[in-house]
CSV table of C-alpha atoms in Angstrom, one decimal:
chain,number,residue,atom,x,y,z
A,1,MET,CA,9.8,86.7,71.2
A,2,GLY,CA,9.9,83.2,70.1
A,3,GLU,CA,9.0,84.1,66.5
A,4,THR,CA,10.9,83.4,63.3
A,5,VAL,CA,12.2,86.2,61.2
A,6,TRP,CA,12.6,85.3,57.4
A,7,TYR,CA,14.8,87.5,55.4
A,8,ARG,CA,16.4,87.9,51.9
A,9,ALA,CA,19.6,89.9,51.0
A,10,LEU,CA,20.3,91.1,47.5
A,11,CYS,CA,23.7,92.5,46.6
A,12,MET,CA,23.7,95.0,43.7
A,13,GLU,CA,27.5,95.0,43.5
A,14,ALA,CA,27.7,91.2,43.0
A,15,SER,CA,30.2,91.4,40.1
A,16,LYS,CA,33.0,92.4,42.5
A,17,ALA,CA,31.7,91.3,45.8
A,18,SER,CA,32.4,88.4,48.0
A,19,LYS,CA,30.1,85.4,47.9
A,20,VAL,CA,30.0,85.3,51.7
A,21,MET,CA,27.6,87.5,53.7
A,22,GLU,CA,28.0,88.1,57.4
A,23,VAL,CA,24.7,88.6,59.4
A,24,GLN,CA,24.7,89.7,62.9
A,25,ILE,CA,21.9,90.8,65.4
A,26,ALA,CA,23.3,93.0,68.1
A,27,ASP,CA,21.7,95.1,70.8
A,28,GLN,CA,22.2,98.8,71.0
A,29,SER,CA,25.4,98.4,73.1
A,30,GLY,CA,27.0,96.4,70.2
A,31,THR,CA,26.8,93.0,72.0
A,32,VAL,CA,26.3,90.3,69.3
A,33,LYS,CA,23.2,88.2,70.1
A,34,LEU,CA,23.2,86.1,66.9
A,35,HIS,CA,25.6,85.4,64.0
A,36,GLN,CA,25.0,83.7,60.7
A,37,ARG,CA,27.1,83.3,57.5
A,38,LEU,CA,25.3,83.1,54.2
A,39,LEU,CA,26.5,81.8,50.9
A,40,MET,CA,25.3,84.0,48.0
A,41,GLU,CA,23.8,82.4,44.9
A,42,ASN,CA,22.5,84.3,41.9
A,43,ASN,CA,23.6,87.6,43.7
A,44,CYS,CA,21.4,87.0,46.7
A,45,ALA,CA,21.1,85.1,49.9
A,46,PHE,CA,18.3,84.2,52.2
A,47,GLY,CA,18.0,82.9,55.7
A,48,ASP,CA,15.9,82.9,58.9
A,49,PHE,CA,16.4,83.1,62.6
A,50,ARG,CA,14.2,82.6,65.7
A,51,ILE,CA,14.1,85.4,68.3
A,52,PRO,CA,15.0,83.6,71.5
A,53,LEU,CA,12.6,83.7,74.4
A,54,ASP,CA,15.2,85.0,76.8
A,55,TRP,CA,16.0,88.2,75.0
A,56,ASN,CA,15.2,91.4,76.8
A,57,GLU,CA,12.6,93.7,75.3
A,58,GLY,CA,14.3,96.4,73.4
A,59,LEU,CA,15.6,97.7,70.0
A,60,TYR,CA,18.0,95.4,68.3
A,61,ILE,CA,20.1,96.1,65.1
A,62,PHE,CA,20.1,93.8,62.1
A,63,ASN,CA,23.5,94.1,60.5
A,64,LEU,CA,24.6,92.6,57.2
A,65,LEU,CA,28.2,93.0,55.8
A,66,ILE,CA,29.6,91.9,52.5
A,67,LYS,CA,33.1,92.6,51.1
A,68,THR,CA,33.1,94.6,47.8
A,69,GLY,CA,36.9,95.0,47.4
A,70,PRO,CA,40.3,94.4,49.1
A,71,ASP,CA,39.7,97.3,51.6
A,72,LYS,CA,36.0,98.1,51.2
A,73,ALA,CA,32.7,96.6,52.4
A,74,LEU,CA,29.0,97.5,52.4
A,75,LEU,CA,27.2,97.4,55.7
A,76,TYR,CA,23.4,97.4,55.8
A,77,GLN,CA,21.7,98.1,59.1
A,78,ARG,CA,18.0,98.2,60.1
A,79,ASN,CA,16.0,98.3,63.3
A,80,LEU,CA,14.5,95.2,64.8
A,81,PRO,CA,12.0,96.0,67.6
A,82,VAL,CA,11.5,93.1,70.0
A,83,PHE,CA,8.6,93.2,72.5
A,84,ASN,CA,7.9,90.9,75.5
A,85,ASP,CA,4.5,89.4,75.1
A,86,MET,CA,4.5,87.7,78.4
A,87,THR,CA,4.1,90.9,80.6
A,88,GLU,CA,0.8,91.3,82.4
A,89,THR,CA,0.3,94.7,80.7
A,90,VAL,CA,-0.4,93.0,77.4
A,91,MET,CA,-4.2,93.2,77.0
A,92,PRO,CA,-6.4,93.0,73.9
A,93,SER,CA,-7.6,96.3,72.6
A,94,PRO,CA,-10.4,97.2,70.2
A,95,VAL,CA,-8.4,98.0,67.1
A,96,ASN,CA,-9.9,98.3,63.6
A,97,LEU,CA,-7.4,98.0,60.9
A,98,PRO,CA,-8.4,99.3,57.5
A,99,ALA,CA,-8.7,96.6,54.9
A,100,ASP,CA,-6.5,98.5,52.5
A,101,GLN,CA,-3.7,99.1,55.1
A,102,THR,CA,-0.5,97.8,53.5
A,103,LEU,CA,3.3,98.0,54.1
A,104,PRO,CA,5.1,100.7,52.0
A,105,ALA,CA,6.1,99.2,48.7
A,106,ASN,CA,9.7,99.4,47.6
A,107,SER,CA,9.7,98.0,44.0
A,108,GLY,CA,12.8,99.8,42.8
A,109,GLY,CA,10.9,101.5,40.0
A,110,LEU,CA,9.2,98.2,38.8
A,111,ASN,CA,5.5,97.6,38.4
A,112,ILE,CA,4.5,94.4,40.2
A,113,GLN,CA,1.1,92.9,39.9
A,114,ILE,CA,-0.2,89.9,41.7
A,115,GLN,CA,-3.4,88.2,40.5
A,116,THR,CA,-5.0,85.4,42.6
A,117,ASN,CA,-7.6,82.9,41.4
A,118,LYS,CA,-10.1,84.1,44.0
A,119,GLN,CA,-10.8,87.2,46.1
A,120,ALA,CA,-11.4,85.4,49.3
A,121,TYR,CA,-10.4,82.0,50.7
A,122,GLN,CA,-11.6,79.6,53.3
A,123,ARG,CA,-9.1,78.1,55.8
A,124,GLY,CA,-7.1,75.2,54.1
A,125,GLU,CA,-7.8,76.3,50.6
A,126,LYS,CA,-5.0,76.4,48.0
A,127,ILE,CA,-4.1,79.8,46.6
A,128,SER,CA,-2.8,80.2,43.1
A,129,ALA,CA,-1.2,83.5,42.1
A,130,LEU,CA,0.2,84.9,38.9
A,131,ILE,CA,3.0,87.5,39.3
A,132,GLN,CA,3.6,90.0,36.5
A,133,VAL,CA,6.7,92.3,36.6
A,134,THR,CA,7.3,95.2,34.2
A,135,ASP,CA,9.6,98.2,34.1
A,136,GLN,CA,8.4,101.8,33.9
A,137,ASN,CA,8.1,101.6,30.2
A,138,GLY,CA,5.9,98.5,30.4
A,139,ARG,CA,8.5,96.0,29.3
A,140,PRO,CA,8.6,92.6,31.0
A,141,VAL,CA,11.4,92.0,33.6
A,142,GLN,CA,13.1,88.7,34.0
A,143,GLY,CA,14.6,88.4,37.5
A,144,ASN,CA,14.5,86.9,40.9
A,145,PHE,CA,11.9,88.0,43.6
A,146,SER,CA,10.6,87.1,47.0
A,147,LEU,CA,7.0,86.9,48.1
A,148,ALA,CA,5.6,87.1,51.6
A,149,VAL,CA,2.0,86.8,52.6
A,150,THR,CA,1.1,88.2,56.0
A,151,ASP,CA,-2.0,88.4,58.2
A,152,HIS,CA,-2.4,92.2,58.8
A,153,GLY,CA,-5.0,91.4,61.3
A,154,LEU,CA,-2.2,90.2,63.6
A,155,THR,CA,0.6,92.3,62.3
A,156,PRO,CA,0.9,95.9,63.4
A,157,LEU,CA,2.8,98.3,61.1
A,158,LEU,CA,6.1,99.3,62.6
A,159,PRO,CA,8.3,102.1,61.3
A,160,VAL,CA,11.3,100.9,59.3
A,161,ALA,CA,14.6,102.6,59.9
A,162,GLU,CA,17.5,101.5,57.8
A,163,GLN,CA,20.9,102.6,56.5
A,164,VAL,CA,23.4,101.4,53.9
A,165,LYS,CA,27.0,102.7,54.0
A,166,GLU,CA,30.4,101.9,52.4
A,167,ILE,CA,33.1,101.4,55.0
A,168,ASP,CA,36.9,100.9,55.1
A,169,TYR,CA,37.3,97.2,56.0
A,170,SER,CA,40.5,95.2,55.3
A,171,GLN,CA,39.7,92.2,57.5
A,172,ASN,CA,39.3,89.0,55.5
A,173,PRO,CA,39.9,88.9,51.8
A,174,VAL,CA,37.1,88.8,49.3
A,175,SER,CA,35.9,85.2,49.4
A,176,GLU,CA,34.7,83.1,46.4
A,177,GLY,CA,32.7,80.9,48.8
A,178,GLN,CA,35.4,79.3,51.0
A,179,LEU,CA,35.3,79.8,54.7
A,180,LEU,CA,38.3,81.8,56.0
A,181,PHE,CA,39.6,81.6,59.5
A,182,SER,CA,42.6,83.0,61.4
A,183,GLY,CA,44.4,82.4,64.7
A,184,MET,CA,47.5,82.2,66.7
A,185,ILE,CA,49.9,79.4,67.4
A,186,LYS,CA,51.8,79.7,70.8
A,187,ASP,CA,54.5,77.8,72.5
A,188,LYS,CA,52.9,76.0,75.4
A,189,GLU,CA,55.9,76.7,77.7
A,190,THR,CA,56.6,80.4,76.9
A,191,GLY,CA,53.3,81.6,75.4
A,192,ALA,CA,55.2,83.2,72.5
A,193,GLY,CA,54.1,82.9,68.9
A,194,LYS,CA,55.4,79.8,67.2
A,195,LYS,CA,56.2,79.1,63.6
A,196,MET,CA,55.0,75.7,62.3
A,197,ASN,CA,55.5,74.7,58.7
A,198,LEU,CA,52.7,72.3,58.4
A,199,ILE,CA,49.5,72.2,60.5
A,200,ALA,CA,46.7,69.7,60.1
A,201,ILE,CA,43.1,70.9,60.3
A,202,PHE,CA,41.3,67.6,61.0
A,203,ASN,CA,37.6,67.3,60.5
A,204,VAL,CA,36.2,65.2,63.3
A,205,ASP,CA,33.1,63.9,61.5
A,206,GLU,CA,33.9,64.4,57.9
A,207,VAL,CA,36.3,63.1,55.3
A,208,GLY,CA,39.3,65.2,54.6
A,209,VAL,CA,42.2,67.0,56.2
A,210,ASN,CA,43.1,70.6,55.4
A,211,TRP,CA,46.5,72.1,55.9
A,212,GLY,CA,48.0,75.5,57.0
A,213,ARG,CA,51.2,77.0,58.2
A,214,SER,CA,51.9,79.7,60.8
A,215,GLN,CA,54.2,82.7,60.3
A,216,ASN,CA,57.2,83.6,62.3
A,217,ASP,CA,55.0,85.4,64.8
A,218,GLY,CA,52.6,82.4,65.1
A,219,MET,CA,49.8,83.9,63.0
A,220,LEU,CA,47.8,81.2,61.2
A,221,SER,CA,45.4,81.6,58.3
A,222,PHE,CA,43.5,78.8,56.6
A,223,ALA,CA,40.4,78.2,54.4
A,224,LEU,CA,37.9,75.4,54.5
A,225,PRO,CA,35.6,74.2,51.6
A,226,PRO,CA,32.0,75.4,52.1
A,227,PHE,CA,29.7,73.4,54.5
A,228,TYR,CA,26.5,74.0,56.3
A,229,GLY,CA,25.9,73.9,60.0
A,230,ASP,CA,28.5,73.4,62.8
A,231,ARG,CA,31.5,71.3,62.6
A,232,GLU,CA,34.3,70.3,65.0
A,233,VAL,CA,37.9,70.4,64.0
A,234,GLN,CA,41.1,69.5,65.7
A,235,ILE,CA,44.2,71.6,64.9
A,236,ARG,CA,47.4,69.6,65.2
A,237,ASN,CA,51.0,69.8,64.4
A,238,PHE,CA,51.8,67.6,61.5
A,239,ASP,CA,54.2,65.6,63.7
A,240,LEU,CA,51.5,64.4,66.1
A,241,PHE,CA,54.1,63.1,68.5
A,242,GLY,CA,56.5,66.1,68.1
A,243,PRO,CA,56.7,69.4,70.1
A,244,SER,CA,53.2,70.5,71.3
A,245,ALA,CA,51.7,73.9,70.9
A,246,SER,CA,48.5,75.7,71.9
A,247,PHE,CA,46.1,77.0,69.3
A,248,SER,CA,43.9,80.0,69.6
A,249,VAL,CA,41.7,80.4,66.6
A,250,ASP,CA,39.1,83.0,65.7
A,251,MET,CA,36.4,80.6,64.4
A,252,GLU,CA,33.7,83.3,63.8
A,253,PRO,CA,35.1,86.2,61.8
A,254,ALA,CA,32.5,88.9,62.2
A,255,ILE,CA,31.5,92.5,61.8
A,256,PRO,CA,33.9,94.8,63.8
A,257,ASN,CA,32.4,95.7,67.2
A,258,ASP,CA,32.8,99.4,66.8
A,259,LEU,CA,30.5,99.3,63.8
A,260,LEU,CA,27.8,97.6,65.9
A,261,GLN,CA,27.7,100.2,68.6
A,262,GLY,CA,26.1,103.0,66.7
A,263,PRO,CA,25.3,105.6,67.6
A,264,TYR,CA,21.7,105.1,66.5
A,265,SER,CA,18.9,107.6,66.4
A,266,TRP,CA,16.4,104.7,66.4
A,267,ASN,CA,14.3,103.9,69.4
A,268,LEU,CA,11.9,101.2,70.4
A,269,PRO,CA,8.4,102.1,69.0
A,270,ASP,CA,5.7,103.0,71.5
A,271,ARG,CA,3.2,100.2,72.3
A,272,THR,CA,0.3,101.3,70.3
A,273,ALA,CA,-3.1,99.6,70.4
A,274,ALA,CA,-2.3,97.5,67.3
A,275,ILE,CA,1.0,96.3,68.9
A,276,ASN,CA,-0.7,95.4,72.2
A,277,GLN,CA,-3.3,93.4,70.2
A,278,TYR,CA,-0.6,91.6,68.3
A,279,LEU,CA,1.3,90.8,71.5
A,280,TYR,CA,-1.9,89.4,73.1
A,281,TRP,CA,-2.5,87.0,70.2
A,282,SER,CA,1.1,86.1,70.3
A,283,ARG,CA,1.0,85.1,73.9
A,284,GLU,CA,-2.3,83.1,73.4
A,285,ARG,CA,-0.7,81.3,70.5
A,286,LYS,CA,2.1,80.1,72.7
A,287,ARG,CA,-0.2,79.0,75.4
A,288,ILE,CA,-2.4,77.0,73.0
A,289,GLU,CA,0.6,75.4,71.4
A,290,GLN,CA,1.9,74.4,74.8
A,291,ILE,CA,-1.4,72.9,75.9
A,292,MET,CA,-2.1,71.0,72.6
A,293,GLY,CA,1.5,70.1,72.0
A,294,PHE,CA,1.7,71.4,68.5
A,295,GLY,CA,5.4,71.7,68.5
A,296,GLN,CA,5.3,74.8,66.3
A,297,LEU,CA,7.5,76.7,68.7
A,298,ASP,CA,10.4,74.3,68.3
A,299,LEU,CA,12.0,76.3,65.5
A,300,SER,CA,15.6,75.5,66.3
A,301,HIS,CA,17.6,74.4,63.3
A,302,LYS,CA,21.0,72.7,63.1
A,303,THR,CA,22.3,71.1,60.0
A,304,ILE,CA,23.8,67.8,60.9
A,305,GLU,CA,26.5,66.5,58.6
A,306,THR,CA,26.8,62.8,58.6
A,307,SER,CA,30.2,61.1,58.4
A,308,THR,CA,31.2,60.0,54.9
A,309,ARG,CA,34.4,58.1,55.9
A,310,ILE,CA,34.3,54.6,54.5
A,311,PRO,CA,36.6,52.1,56.4
A,312,ASP,CA,38.4,49.1,54.7
A,313,ARG,CA,37.4,46.9,57.6
A,314,THR,CA,34.8,47.1,60.3
A,315,TYR,CA,34.5,44.9,63.4
A,316,PRO,CA,31.3,45.2,65.5
A,317,VAL,CA,32.3,43.7,68.8
A,318,ALA,CA,28.7,42.4,69.4
A,319,ASP,CA,29.0,40.2,66.3
A,320,TYR,CA,31.7,38.0,67.9
A,321,ILE,CA,31.8,35.6,70.8
A,322,ALA,CA,32.9,36.9,74.1
A,323,PHE,CA,36.6,37.5,74.5
A,324,ASN,CA,38.3,38.1,77.8
A,325,SER,CA,40.2,41.3,76.7
A,326,PHE,CA,40.7,43.9,74.1
A,327,GLU,CA,44.1,42.4,73.3
A,328,GLU,CA,42.6,39.0,72.8
A,329,PHE,CA,40.0,40.4,70.4
A,330,LEU,CA,42.7,42.1,68.4
A,331,ASP,CA,44.7,39.0,68.2
A,332,GLU,CA,41.9,36.7,67.2
A,333,VAL,CA,39.6,38.9,65.1
A,334,VAL,CA,41.3,42.0,63.9
A,335,LEU,CA,43.9,40.2,61.8
A,336,PRO,CA,45.3,43.3,60.0
A,337,ALA,CA,46.5,44.6,63.4
A,338,ARG,CA,49.4,43.1,65.3
A,339,LEU,CA,50.0,43.9,68.9
A,340,ARG,CA,53.3,42.8,70.6
A,341,GLU,CA,55.6,43.6,73.4
A,342,ARG,CA,58.8,45.5,72.5
A,343,LYS,CA,61.3,46.7,75.1
A,344,GLY,CA,58.7,46.3,77.9
A,345,GLU,CA,56.1,48.4,76.0
A,346,ARG,CA,53.0,47.3,73.9
A,347,GLU,CA,53.3,48.2,70.3
A,348,LEU,CA,50.5,48.1,67.7
A,349,ARG,CA,51.1,48.0,63.9
A,350,LEU,CA,48.7,47.7,60.9
A,351,ILE,CA,49.4,45.9,57.7
A,352,ASN,CA,49.5,47.3,54.2
A,353,PRO,CA,47.2,45.0,52.1
A,354,ASN,CA,48.8,46.2,48.9
A,355,THR,CA,52.3,45.2,49.8
A,356,LYS,CA,51.6,42.7,52.6
A,357,VAL,CA,54.1,44.5,54.7
A,358,TRP,CA,53.5,45.9,58.2
A,359,TYR,CA,53.6,49.7,58.5
A,360,GLU,CA,56.7,50.8,60.3
A,361,LYS,CA,55.1,53.2,62.8
A,362,ALA,CA,52.0,53.4,64.9
A,363,PRO,CA,48.8,54.1,63.2
A,364,LEU,CA,46.7,57.3,63.6
A,365,TYR,CA,44.3,56.6,66.4
A,366,LEU,CA,40.8,58.0,66.5
A,367,LEU,CA,38.7,57.6,69.6
A,368,ASP,CA,35.1,58.4,69.0
A,369,GLY,CA,36.2,60.4,65.9
A,370,TYR,CA,38.9,62.4,67.7
A,371,ILE,CA,42.6,62.2,67.2
A,372,THR,CA,44.3,60.8,70.3
A,373,THR,CA,48.1,60.8,70.5
A,374,LYS,CA,48.3,58.3,73.4
A,375,GLU,CA,48.3,54.7,72.4
A,376,GLU,CA,47.3,53.7,75.9
A,377,ASN,CA,44.1,55.5,75.5
A,378,ILE,CA,43.0,52.9,73.0
A,379,LEU,CA,44.8,49.8,74.4
A,380,ASN,CA,43.5,50.4,78.0
A,381,LEU,CA,39.9,50.3,76.9
A,382,LYS,CA,37.8,47.4,78.1
A,383,LEU,CA,36.2,45.3,75.5
A,384,GLU,CA,32.7,45.7,76.9
A,385,GLU,CA,33.1,49.4,76.5
A,386,ILE,CA,33.7,49.2,72.7
A,387,GLU,CA,31.0,49.2,70.0
A,388,ARG,CA,33.1,48.7,66.9
A,389,ILE,CA,36.6,49.1,65.5
A,390,ASP,CA,37.2,50.5,62.0
A,391,LEU,CA,40.5,50.1,60.1
A,392,TYR,CA,41.7,52.2,57.2
A,393,ILE,CA,44.7,50.4,55.7
A,394,ASP,CA,44.4,50.5,51.9
A,395,HIS,CA,46.8,53.1,50.4
A,396,ASN,CA,44.0,54.8,48.2
A,397,THR,CA,41.6,54.9,51.2
A,398,LEU,CA,44.3,56.5,53.4
A,399,THR,CA,45.3,59.0,50.7
A,400,ASN,CA,41.7,60.1,49.9
A,401,GLN,CA,40.4,60.3,53.4
A,402,PHE,CA,43.4,61.3,55.6
A,403,GLY,CA,46.2,62.5,53.5
A,404,VAL,CA,49.7,62.2,55.0
A,405,LEU,CA,48.2,61.8,58.5
A,406,GLY,CA,47.3,58.2,57.5
A,407,GLY,CA,50.8,57.2,56.4
A,408,ASN,CA,50.8,54.3,58.7
A,409,GLY,CA,47.2,53.4,58.6
A,410,VAL,CA,44.3,54.5,60.9
A,411,MET,CA,42.5,52.6,63.7
A,412,ALA,CA,39.2,54.2,64.7
A,413,VAL,CA,37.6,52.9,67.9
A,414,TYR,CA,34.0,53.9,68.8
A,415,THR,CA,32.8,53.3,72.3
A,416,LYS,CA,29.1,52.5,73.4
A,417,ASN,CA,28.9,55.8,75.3
A,418,ARG,CA,30.4,58.2,72.8
A,419,GLY,CA,32.7,60.8,74.3
A,420,THR,CA,32.9,59.4,77.8
A,421,LYS,CA,36.4,58.1,77.3
A,422,LEU,CA,37.9,61.3,75.8
A,423,THR,CA,40.4,63.1,78.0
A,424,ASP,CA,41.2,66.8,78.1
A,425,GLU,CA,44.3,65.9,76.1
A,426,ASP,CA,42.3,64.3,73.4
A,427,LEU,CA,40.1,67.4,73.1
A,428,ALA,CA,43.0,69.8,73.2
A,429,ASN,CA,42.9,72.3,70.4
A,430,THR,CA,39.5,71.2,69.3
A,431,PHE,CA,37.1,73.9,68.0
A,432,SER,CA,33.6,74.1,67.0
A,433,ILE,CA,33.3,76.2,63.8
A,434,LYS,CA,30.3,77.7,62.2
A,435,GLY,CA,29.7,77.0,58.5
A,436,PHE,CA,27.1,78.6,56.3
A,437,HIS,CA,23.5,78.9,57.5
A,438,ARG,CA,21.0,76.8,55.7
A,439,SER,CA,17.5,78.4,55.7
A,440,ARG,CA,14.6,76.2,56.5
A,441,SER,CA,11.8,75.7,54.0
A,442,PHE,CA,8.7,77.6,55.0
A,443,THR,CA,6.0,75.1,56.2
A,444,LEU,CA,2.5,75.7,54.9
A,445,GLY,CA,0.0,75.3,57.8
A,446,GLN,CA,-0.1,72.1,59.9
A,447,GLY,CA,-0.8,69.7,57.1
A,448,GLU,CA,-3.9,67.8,56.0
A,449,ASP,CA,-3.8,65.4,59.0
A,450,ASN,CA,-3.9,68.4,61.4
A,451,ASP,CA,-6.5,70.7,59.9
A,452,HIS,CA,-8.3,71.0,63.3
A,453,GLN,CA,-5.2,72.7,64.7
A,454,PRO,CA,-5.2,76.5,64.5
A,455,ASP,CA,-2.2,78.4,63.0
A,456,PHE,CA,-1.6,81.8,64.5
A,457,ARG,CA,1.5,82.7,62.6
A,458,SER,CA,1.4,86.2,61.2
A,459,VAL,CA,3.4,85.1,58.1
A,460,ILE,CA,1.3,82.8,56.1
A,461,TYR,CA,3.5,82.3,53.1
A,462,TRP,CA,7.2,83.0,52.3
A,463,ASN,CA,9.1,82.2,49.2
A,464,PRO,CA,12.4,84.1,48.8
A,465,ASN,CA,13.3,82.6,45.4
A,466,ILE,CA,10.7,83.3,42.7
A,467,GLN,CA,12.1,83.5,39.1
A,468,THR,CA,10.1,85.4,36.5
A,469,ASP,CA,10.5,84.2,32.9
A,470,ALA,CA,11.3,86.1,29.7
A,471,ILE,CA,7.9,87.8,29.6
A,472,GLY,CA,8.1,88.8,33.3
A,473,LYS,CA,5.7,86.3,34.7
A,474,ALA,CA,5.8,83.6,37.5
A,475,SER,CA,3.2,81.4,39.0
A,476,VAL,CA,3.1,80.2,42.6
């Protein structure tokens, strides 16, 4: 537990397969514990995941699914034993591992030779290796390979159980790299499926608005361009002030649950002396890291996509002299905005700098990045709560960044305490969606400045993307 698993997946049916791989880790009951989505490049994909410390000891199943046709998919499954190294029964045992003990090779009929510049190395030394790949007839093979270097003194050999099967699978079309989602649009009053001809999928932190439409029964399907990490989207009726509806969207299309439940003939391996020794060193590593504060256990990874929206005008409130109210600040500083009383209600309009004409309707309001349809949620803010105001008023800016949602300009207000002023109505129909998983780069050791710090990882080196040349060679 707490360790990182590095993996690479290669699809031999890549010519007709989807470019999207679904990876799930499930327990033997079929409960999904972890889900990743990989984008294939050069017929393969690679990723990593950390085994959480709160998982129970047991046998887990590594599942990988890729579409190979309209109604077909390949499902790869293998065992993933997880042991709890924090139990008191974990004790060091005198284990002598033979020097020539190696994992069973699966070279697919290829001859792979690895030649290093030395036979033995001291800690901190650089290793240079030459890889030579030939086929059964001795001819060089140009291709893509992965290389892992592990410490077998810390790694017990575990039996590998795996299976690959073609299954009938009509969910989700074959994807060329787009992220596909589906859901249901329902009438808020009756709960029945509702048809909408134009639905906006608004990216909270990113430029761009995507569009979809629901069928007569309320079913909605839409695609998003590829992105990494997690992203929040708001799904709205195109007419933001028109009839409301509730959205229920499946944001994590995954492997069908019945395929995850087995039955499996695989069992958790017995705790051999080698496994007990490995678990003992694993526990000691965690304790040393906690005492010395190495931070090596902090292996969480989340890709943060920064906003790329560029406003036409920005007004940082702190840059101006104090004003008594938000309305006064708008009137004296934010000149492209006009706030006036009309029929007993306040009304805000933005000016089109191209035509010098005021837009006819209220702008699109963003509060801390989220669409809010209530003008008073913006106008009732206190000036001391606001960090800055961004305006999008140029026709080209609006078209490129907001599409038709920005037909009357956009006012974005960011508060000093982000998110604290958002209401349940602002956050309605907001979903966090999972993009592609971006694998971390494998870190070699602790670095030159920390050579005194021990490194107990069992994986010493991992490179999933080694390309041999025309004569079948590669250097690492």
